[in-house]
Coordinates of C-alpha atoms in Angstrom, one line a residue:
M125 CA 22.4 -74.1 -8.1
S126 CA 25.5 -75.4 -5.8
P127 CA 29.6 -74.3 -5.5
V128 CA 30.7 -77.5 -7.0
R129 CA 27.7 -77.3 -9.6
Y130 CA 28.5 -73.8 -10.3
A131 CA 31.9 -74.2 -10.4
V132 CA 32.2 -77.4 -12.7
L133 CA 30.0 -75.4 -15.3
R134 CA 32.0 -72.6 -15.6
L135 CA 35.2 -75.0 -16.3
I136 CA 32.9 -76.2 -19.3
T137 CA 32.8 -72.3 -20.7
A138 CA 36.2 -71.6 -20.3
V139 CA 36.9 -75.3 -22.2
R140 CA 34.7 -74.4 -24.9
R141 CA 35.8 -71.0 -25.4
R142 CA 39.2 -72.0 -25.4
T143 CA 38.2 -74.7 -28.3
R144 CA 36.5 -72.2 -30.1
R145 CA 39.2 -70.0 -30.0
W146 CA 42.0 -73.0 -30.5
A147 CA 39.7 -73.9 -33.7
A148 CA 39.6 -70.4 -35.5
S149 CA 43.0 -69.7 -35.1
P150 CA 45.5 -70.3 -38.2
P151 CA 47.9 -73.8 -36.6
A152 CA 44.7 -75.3 -36.2
L153 CA 43.0 -74.8 -39.3
D154 CA 46.2 -75.8 -41.1
V155 CA 45.9 -79.8 -38.9
I156 CA 42.0 -79.2 -40.2
A157 CA 43.2 -79.9 -43.4
A158 CA 45.7 -81.8 -42.8
L159 CA 43.3 -83.6 -41.1
S160 CA 40.9 -83.6 -44.1
C161 CA 43.8 -84.2 -47.0
F162 CA 44.7 -87.0 -45.3
S163 CA 40.8 -88.5 -44.6
L164 CA 40.9 -88.4 -48.4
M165 CA 43.6 -90.5 -49.2
V166 CA 42.9 -92.3 -47.0
L167 CA 40.5 -94.3 -49.4
D168 CA 42.7 -94.9 -51.8
V169 CA 45.0 -96.9 -49.5
P170 CA 43.1 -100.2 -50.3
G171 CA 43.8 -99.5 -53.9
L172 CA 47.6 -98.8 -53.1
A173 CA 47.7 -102.2 -50.9
G174 CA 46.9 -104.1 -54.0
D175 CA 49.5 -102.0 -57.0
D176 CA 52.9 -103.8 -57.5
N177 CA 53.9 -100.2 -55.2
S178 CA 55.7 -103.0 -52.4
L179 CA 53.3 -101.1 -49.7
T180 CA 51.2 -103.0 -47.8
G181 CA 47.8 -101.4 -46.5
L182 CA 49.9 -100.2 -43.0
T183 CA 52.6 -98.9 -45.0
A184 CA 50.4 -96.4 -47.6
T185 CA 48.5 -94.9 -44.5
L186 CA 52.1 -94.4 -43.3
V187 CA 53.5 -92.8 -46.5
L188 CA 50.3 -91.3 -47.1
G189 CA 50.2 -89.9 -43.0
A190 CA 52.6 -87.9 -43.8
G191 CA 52.1 -86.1 -47.0
A192 CA 49.3 -85.0 -45.7
A193 CA 51.3 -83.2 -43.1
T194 CA 53.3 -81.4 -44.4
L195 CA 49.7 -78.9 -45.1
V196 CA 50.7 -78.6 -41.2
L197 CA 54.0 -76.1 -43.2
R198 CA 50.7 -74.5 -46.1
R199 CA 51.6 -71.0 -45.0
R200 CA 55.0 -70.1 -44.1
A201 CA 56.4 -73.4 -47.3
P202 CA 53.5 -74.2 -49.7
W203 CA 55.9 -75.5 -51.6
V204 CA 56.7 -78.2 -49.1
P205 CA 53.6 -80.0 -49.6
Y206 CA 53.4 -78.7 -53.8
A207 CA 57.1 -80.8 -53.4
V208 CA 55.6 -83.6 -52.0
A209 CA 52.5 -83.9 -53.7
L210 CA 54.0 -84.3 -56.7
V211 CA 56.4 -87.8 -56.2
L212 CA 53.4 -88.8 -54.4
L213 CA 51.7 -88.3 -58.0
G214 CA 54.3 -89.5 -60.2
W215 CA 54.6 -92.8 -57.6
L216 CA 51.1 -93.5 -56.5
H217 CA 49.1 -91.8 -59.2
E218 CA 47.5 -89.8 -55.6
L219 CA 46.2 -86.6 -56.6
T220 CA 44.0 -85.2 -53.9
L221 CA 47.0 -83.8 -51.9
I222 CA 48.3 -81.7 -55.0
Q223 CA 45.3 -79.8 -55.4
F224 CA 45.6 -79.4 -51.6
A225 CA 49.0 -77.8 -52.6
L226 CA 47.5 -76.3 -55.9
Y227 CA 44.7 -74.3 -53.6
S228 CA 47.3 -74.1 -50.6
L229 CA 49.9 -72.1 -53.0
G230 CA 47.6 -69.8 -54.5
R231 CA 45.6 -69.2 -51.9
F232 CA 49.1 -68.1 -49.7
R233 CA 51.3 -66.6 -51.9
G234 CA 49.1 -65.2 -54.0
R235 CA 47.6 -65.3 -58.9
A236 CA 51.6 -65.4 -59.4
A237 CA 53.2 -68.5 -57.1
G238 CA 49.0 -70.2 -58.6
V239 CA 49.2 -70.0 -61.7
L240 CA 52.8 -71.0 -61.7
A241 CA 52.8 -74.3 -59.7
T242 CA 49.6 -74.8 -61.3
A243 CA 51.9 -74.7 -64.5
G244 CA 54.5 -77.5 -63.3
Y245 CA 52.4 -79.5 -61.9
V246 CA 50.7 -79.8 -65.9
A247 CA 54.0 -80.4 -67.2
V248 CA 54.3 -83.4 -64.8
A249 CA 51.6 -84.8 -65.2
Y250 CA 51.7 -84.8 -68.4
A251 CA 54.7 -86.1 -69.1
L252 CA 53.9 -89.0 -66.1
F253 CA 50.6 -89.7 -68.0
N254 CA 51.8 -90.5 -70.9
L255 CA 54.7 -92.8 -69.2
P256 CA 53.8 -96.2 -69.1
G257 CA 51.5 -98.2 -66.9
W258 CA 50.0 -94.6 -65.4
P259 CA 47.0 -94.2 -65.9
E260 CA 45.0 -97.3 -67.8
R261 CA 46.3 -96.2 -71.8
S262 CA 44.2 -95.5 -73.6
A263 CA 43.3 -94.1 -77.7
D264 CA 41.9 -90.3 -76.2
T265 CA 45.2 -90.6 -74.9
L266 CA 45.3 -86.1 -74.9
S267 CA 42.0 -85.9 -74.6
S268 CA 41.2 -87.8 -71.3
F269 CA 44.0 -86.1 -69.9
L270 CA 42.8 -82.7 -70.4
S271 CA 39.9 -83.5 -68.8
L272 CA 40.7 -84.7 -65.3
V273 CA 44.0 -84.1 -64.5
V274 CA 44.3 -80.2 -65.7
P275 CA 41.1 -79.4 -64.6
I276 CA 41.5 -80.8 -60.8
G277 CA 45.7 -78.6 -60.3
V278 CA 43.3 -74.8 -62.7
L279 CA 40.3 -75.5 -59.9
A280 CA 42.4 -76.2 -56.9
A281 CA 43.9 -72.9 -58.1
G282 CA 42.4 -71.2 -58.8
V283 CA 39.9 -71.5 -55.8
G284 CA 42.5 -70.6 -53.8
I285 CA 43.3 -67.6 -55.4
A286 CA 40.0 -66.2 -55.5
A287 CA 40.6 -66.4 -51.9
Y288 CA 43.9 -64.7 -51.7
R289 CA 42.6 -62.2 -53.5
H290 CA 39.3 -61.7 -50.5
D291 CA 41.9 -61.7 -48.1
L292 CA 43.0 -58.6 -49.9
V293 CA 39.5 -57.1 -50.0
R294 CA 38.5 -57.4 -46.3
E295 CA 42.4 -56.6 -45.3
L296 CA 41.6 -53.5 -48.0
A297 CA 38.0 -52.4 -46.3
A298 CA 39.2 -53.4 -42.3
Q299 CA 42.7 -50.4 -42.7
R300 CA 40.1 -48.2 -44.8
A301 CA 38.0 -48.2 -41.5
R302 CA 40.8 -47.8 -39.0
T303 CA 41.8 -45.0 -41.3
A304 CA 38.4 -43.7 -41.2
V305 CA 38.1 -43.5 -37.3
L306 CA 41.3 -42.2 -37.3
K307 CA 39.9 -39.6 -39.1
A308 CA 36.4 -39.1 -36.7
V309 CA 38.9 -39.1 -34.0
Q310 CA 41.2 -36.6 -35.7
D311 CA 38.6 -34.6 -37.4
E312 CA 37.3 -34.9 -33.3
R313 CA 39.8 -32.9 -31.4
I314 CA 40.2 -30.3 -34.6
S315 CA 36.5 -29.6 -34.4
V316 CA 37.1 -29.0 -29.9
A317 CA 40.2 -27.4 -30.8
R318 CA 38.7 -25.0 -32.4
D319 CA 36.2 -24.6 -30.1
V320 CA 38.5 -24.0 -27.2
H321 CA 40.0 -20.9 -29.5
D322 CA 37.0 -19.7 -30.5
L323 CA 35.7 -19.5 -26.4
V324 CA 38.8 -18.9 -25.1
G325 CA 40.0 -16.3 -27.6
R326 CA 36.9 -14.5 -27.1
E327 CA 37.4 -13.6 -23.4
L328 CA 42.0 -12.7 -24.5
T329 CA 40.2 -10.5 -27.1
V330 CA 37.5 -9.7 -24.2
L331 CA 40.8 -8.8 -21.7
S332 CA 43.0 -7.1 -23.9
V333 CA 40.5 -4.7 -25.6
R334 CA 39.4 -3.5 -21.6
A335 CA 42.7 -3.5 -20.3
E336 CA 43.3 -0.5 -23.4
V337 CA 40.4 1.5 -22.5
L338 CA 41.7 1.3 -18.7
A339 CA 44.9 2.4 -19.9
V340 CA 43.5 5.2 -22.1
R341 CA 41.6 6.3 -19.2
A342 CA 45.0 6.2 -16.9
R343 CA 46.9 7.8 -19.2
G344 CA 49.7 9.9 -17.7
G345 CA 50.0 7.6 -14.1
S346 CA 51.2 5.2 -11.8
Y347 CA 49.5 1.7 -13.6
E348 CA 49.7 3.2 -17.8
K349 CA 52.5 0.7 -18.3
D350 CA 50.5 -1.8 -16.0
F351 CA 47.9 -1.8 -18.0
D352 CA 50.1 -1.2 -21.2
E353 CA 51.4 -5.2 -21.2
L354 CA 48.3 -6.3 -19.3
A355 CA 47.0 -5.4 -23.4
E356 CA 50.5 -6.3 -25.0
T357 CA 50.4 -10.6 -23.0
A358 CA 46.5 -10.7 -23.7
R359 CA 47.7 -10.4 -27.6
R360 CA 50.2 -12.2 -27.4
A361 CA 48.3 -15.1 -25.9
H362 CA 46.0 -15.0 -28.8
Q363 CA 48.9 -14.9 -30.9
M364 CA 49.6 -18.3 -29.2
L365 CA 46.6 -20.0 -29.2
N366 CA 46.0 -18.7 -32.8
D367 CA 48.8 -20.3 -33.9
T368 CA 48.9 -23.3 -31.5
I369 CA 45.6 -24.5 -32.5
V370 CA 44.2 -22.6 -35.6
H371 CA 48.6 -23.4 -37.5
R372 CA 49.2 -26.9 -36.3
A373 CA 45.7 -27.7 -37.5
D374 CA 46.4 -26.7 -40.6
E375 CA 50.2 -27.8 -40.3
R376 CA 51.6 -24.9 -41.2
T377 CA 53.6 -24.0 -38.3
A378 CA 56.1 -25.8 -35.3
T379 CA 57.4 -25.2 -32.4
P380 CA 60.0 -22.9 -32.1
G381 CA 63.4 -24.8 -31.0
L382 CA 66.5 -24.3 -28.2
D383 CA 66.7 -20.2 -29.9
G384 CA 63.4 -19.3 -28.1
L385 CA 64.6 -20.2 -25.6
A386 CA 66.0 -16.1 -24.9
A387 CA 62.6 -15.4 -25.8
L388 CA 61.3 -17.1 -22.7
A389 CA 63.4 -15.7 -20.5
A390 CA 62.7 -12.1 -21.5
E391 CA 59.2 -12.5 -20.5
G392 CA 60.1 -14.5 -17.3
M393 CA 62.1 -11.0 -16.0
A394 CA 58.8 -9.6 -17.1
M395 CA 56.5 -11.9 -15.1
G396 CA 58.8 -10.2 -11.6
S397 CA 61.1 -13.5 -11.8
P398 CA 64.6 -13.9 -13.2
V399 CA 65.9 -16.5 -15.3
V400 CA 69.2 -17.8 -15.8
V401 CA 69.5 -20.5 -19.1
E402 CA 72.5 -22.5 -19.8
V403 CA 72.3 -24.3 -23.1
A404 CA 76.0 -26.1 -24.0
D405 CA 76.3 -25.4 -27.5
A406 CA 76.1 -29.9 -27.9
A407 CA 73.2 -29.5 -27.8
Y408 CA 72.4 -27.0 -30.3
G409 CA 72.9 -30.3 -32.9
L410 CA 70.0 -32.2 -31.2
S411 CA 66.6 -32.4 -34.2
P412 CA 63.6 -30.3 -34.3
L413 CA 61.6 -32.8 -33.4
R414 CA 64.1 -33.3 -29.7
Q415 CA 64.1 -29.7 -29.0
A416 CA 60.4 -28.8 -30.0
A417 CA 60.1 -30.5 -26.8
V418 CA 63.2 -29.2 -24.8
Y419 CA 61.4 -25.4 -25.2
R420 CA 57.7 -27.3 -24.4
V421 CA 58.9 -28.3 -21.0
V422 CA 61.4 -25.3 -20.0
Q423 CA 58.0 -23.2 -21.2
E424 CA 55.7 -25.4 -18.4
C425 CA 58.8 -25.1 -15.7
L426 CA 58.8 -21.0 -16.2
T427 CA 54.6 -21.0 -16.2
N428 CA 54.7 -23.3 -13.6
A429 CA 57.1 -21.4 -11.1
A430 CA 55.7 -18.5 -12.2
K431 CA 53.0 -18.7 -10.7
H432 CA 53.7 -20.9 -7.7
A433 CA 57.4 -19.6 -6.8
P434 CA 56.3 -15.6 -8.2
G435 CA 59.9 -13.6 -7.7
E436 CA 62.5 -16.7 -7.4
R437 CA 64.8 -16.9 -9.3
V438 CA 65.1 -19.7 -12.3
T439 CA 67.6 -20.9 -13.5
V440 CA 67.4 -24.1 -16.3
S441 CA 70.6 -26.2 -17.2
I442 CA 70.4 -28.3 -20.6
A443 CA 73.4 -30.0 -21.4
P444 CA 74.2 -34.2 -22.8
E445 CA 74.6 -36.0 -20.5
G446 CA 78.0 -37.9 -19.8
P447 CA 81.6 -38.4 -17.5
Q448 CA 81.4 -34.0 -17.4
S449 CA 78.1 -33.5 -16.9
P450 CA 78.0 -31.8 -13.7
E451 CA 76.6 -34.2 -11.0
G452 CA 72.9 -33.2 -9.5
P453 CA 70.0 -35.1 -8.7
G454 CA 68.6 -37.6 -11.3
A455 CA 71.6 -38.0 -12.8
P456 CA 72.4 -41.9 -14.3
H457 CA 75.6 -43.1 -12.4
G458 CA 78.4 -44.1 -14.8
P459 CA 79.7 -43.3 -18.1
V460 CA 77.4 -43.1 -21.2
A461 CA 77.8 -45.2 -24.0
P462 CA 79.0 -42.8 -27.8
G463 CA 75.1 -44.5 -29.0
G464 CA 73.1 -44.0 -26.3
A465 CA 73.8 -40.2 -25.3
R466 CA 71.8 -38.5 -23.8
L467 CA 70.2 -34.5 -23.3
R468 CA 70.0 -33.6 -19.8
V469 CA 67.6 -30.9 -18.5
V470 CA 67.2 -29.3 -15.3
V471 CA 64.9 -26.6 -13.4
R472 CA 65.7 -25.0 -10.4
N473 CA 63.5 -21.9 -8.3
P474 CA 64.4 -21.7 -4.7
L475 CA 60.5 -22.8 -3.1
P476 CA 58.7 -19.8 -2.2
A477 CA 59.2 -18.5 2.1
A478 CA 55.3 -17.6 2.2
A479 CA 52.1 -19.3 0.2
P480 CA 51.4 -16.3 -2.6
V481 CA 48.6 -13.8 -1.6
T482 CA 46.1 -15.4 -4.2
E483 CA 45.8 -18.9 -5.5
P484 CA 47.2 -19.4 -8.7
V485 CA 44.7 -20.7 -11.6
S486 CA 46.1 -24.3 -12.9
S487 CA 44.7 -27.2 -14.5
G488 CA 47.0 -29.4 -12.5
T489 CA 47.5 -31.3 -15.7
G490 CA 50.8 -29.0 -16.4
T491 CA 53.4 -32.1 -14.4
L492 CA 52.2 -35.6 -16.6
S493 CA 51.6 -33.3 -19.9
M494 CA 55.4 -33.0 -19.6
R495 CA 56.1 -36.2 -19.1
E496 CA 54.3 -37.6 -21.5
R497 CA 55.7 -35.3 -23.8
V498 CA 59.9 -36.8 -22.4
A499 CA 57.8 -39.8 -22.2
A500 CA 57.2 -40.1 -25.8
M501 CA 60.8 -39.3 -27.1
G502 CA 62.3 -42.4 -24.5
G503 CA 62.9 -40.5 -21.4
T504 CA 61.9 -39.7 -18.0
L505 CA 61.1 -37.0 -16.0
T506 CA 61.0 -35.8 -12.1
A507 CA 59.6 -33.5 -11.0
G508 CA 59.5 -32.0 -6.4
P509 CA 60.7 -30.1 -4.1
G510 CA 64.3 -30.5 -2.3
D511 CA 66.5 -28.8 0.4
G512 CA 64.6 -25.4 -0.2
T513 CA 64.3 -25.7 -3.5
Y514 CA 61.2 -26.8 -6.4
E515 CA 64.0 -29.0 -9.5
V516 CA 61.9 -30.8 -12.7
V517 CA 64.7 -32.4 -13.7
A518 CA 64.1 -33.9 -17.5
V519 CA 66.3 -37.0 -19.7
L520 CA 66.4 -38.1 -23.4
P521 CA 67.6 -39.4 -25.8
A522 CA 70.1 -37.1 -27.9
G523 CA 69.7 -39.1 -31.2
R524 CA 71.8 -39.2 -33.9
R525 CA 72.9 -35.4 -35.1
P526 CA 72.3 -34.8 -38.5
A527 CA 75.2 -34.9 -40.6
A528 CA 76.9 -31.1 -41.8
G529 CA 76.0 -30.1 -44.7

C-alpha cells in the first residue's frame, strides 16, 4: 500500500470515529431531534399556506423551522420549546412540536414536570378546541377532543417519563458496578495487608522470642540489657503492625498527632540518635488530619536518619509559616495571607562522615510516600543533601483551626 493511500485511509478512519462520537453526544442528539421535528412539520406547510393565517409557503417554513430550533434547548431549558409549542398550537393548530416538547420535559425533568406540562397542554388545547375555527366543530366535540388531543400529550409525556426512569435505573446500575469495583479493590487491599501482617508478624514474634531466650542466656552479662531492648522493640513493632493494619482496617484506631512526637524523639534517643523537637504552640491548633500527616513525616524522617546517619543529631522544627518564620531552604518569599497560612516542617541531620558498616534495610520508597502524603494535603515536600546536612522540608496548608468551644 502506498504511503498516500495509507494516509488517506487513516484520515477517513479518524473522521468516521469523530463523526460517530459526535453523533452520540447530547448536543448532536438535540440537533437530530430538532431536524426530525422540522421534517415532520414541513409536511403541513401546504395546508398552512392555504389557511387564512397570513403565511405563505416560505414564511410558514421559517416559522416552523424557528419553532423546531428551540428543541436544541430541550435538555437545559425544556420549558422553552414547550411554551413555543403552545403558541404554534393556538396560531397554526400545529401538534407536532408539542409532542416533542412534552417528551423532552418528561425525559429530562421527570414525572412531576411531565404530568404538570401535560395538564397545562390539555387545558390550553381544550380552551382552543372550543374556540370557533379550531378544529372543525362538530356535534361530538368532546369525544373528538378526548380521542385526538389528550392521547397525543399523554403518550408523548409518558414515553419521556419512561425514558427518564430508564436513565435512573441505568445510572443506579452503573453506580452499583463502580461501588462493587471499589469494594473489591478495598477488600483486596485489606487481604494483602493482613497477609503482610501474618507473615511479618510471625517473623517479629520469632525475633522477640529469640531475643528473650538470648537475654536469659546472657543473664548477668553485659549484653542482657541489649537483648531485653531488642525483644521489647520487636514486641512494640508487632503491636504497631496490629494497629496499622488490623485495627485500621476495622477503623478503630487513629494516627497520633503532634503529642506523639515526644515518644518518637525518645525512640530516636534509644537508637543512638539525639533528637531535638521544637513545635510552635500555634501548631497544636491544627486539625487531627494534618497533625497525623506531620507525625508520619517526622516518623519517616527519624527512621531514615537512624538508618543512614546513625548517631547523628536530628533537629525537628514545626511552626506556622509567615513573615516571622525563620529563614531557611524551601521557605517562600513574601508574607503569607491569613487565608493561605501554611505549616512548615523541617527535619535536619548532619551527613555521616563515613558510610555505615552494614547496608541498612530499606525499600527506597520512604521519601516517595512522604511526598504523596503531603501532596494529598495540598502541600509540597523537598528532600536532599546540602551544606553537609540532609534536610527534609514539608510545607502544607495549615487549614482553618476549629473554633473554641
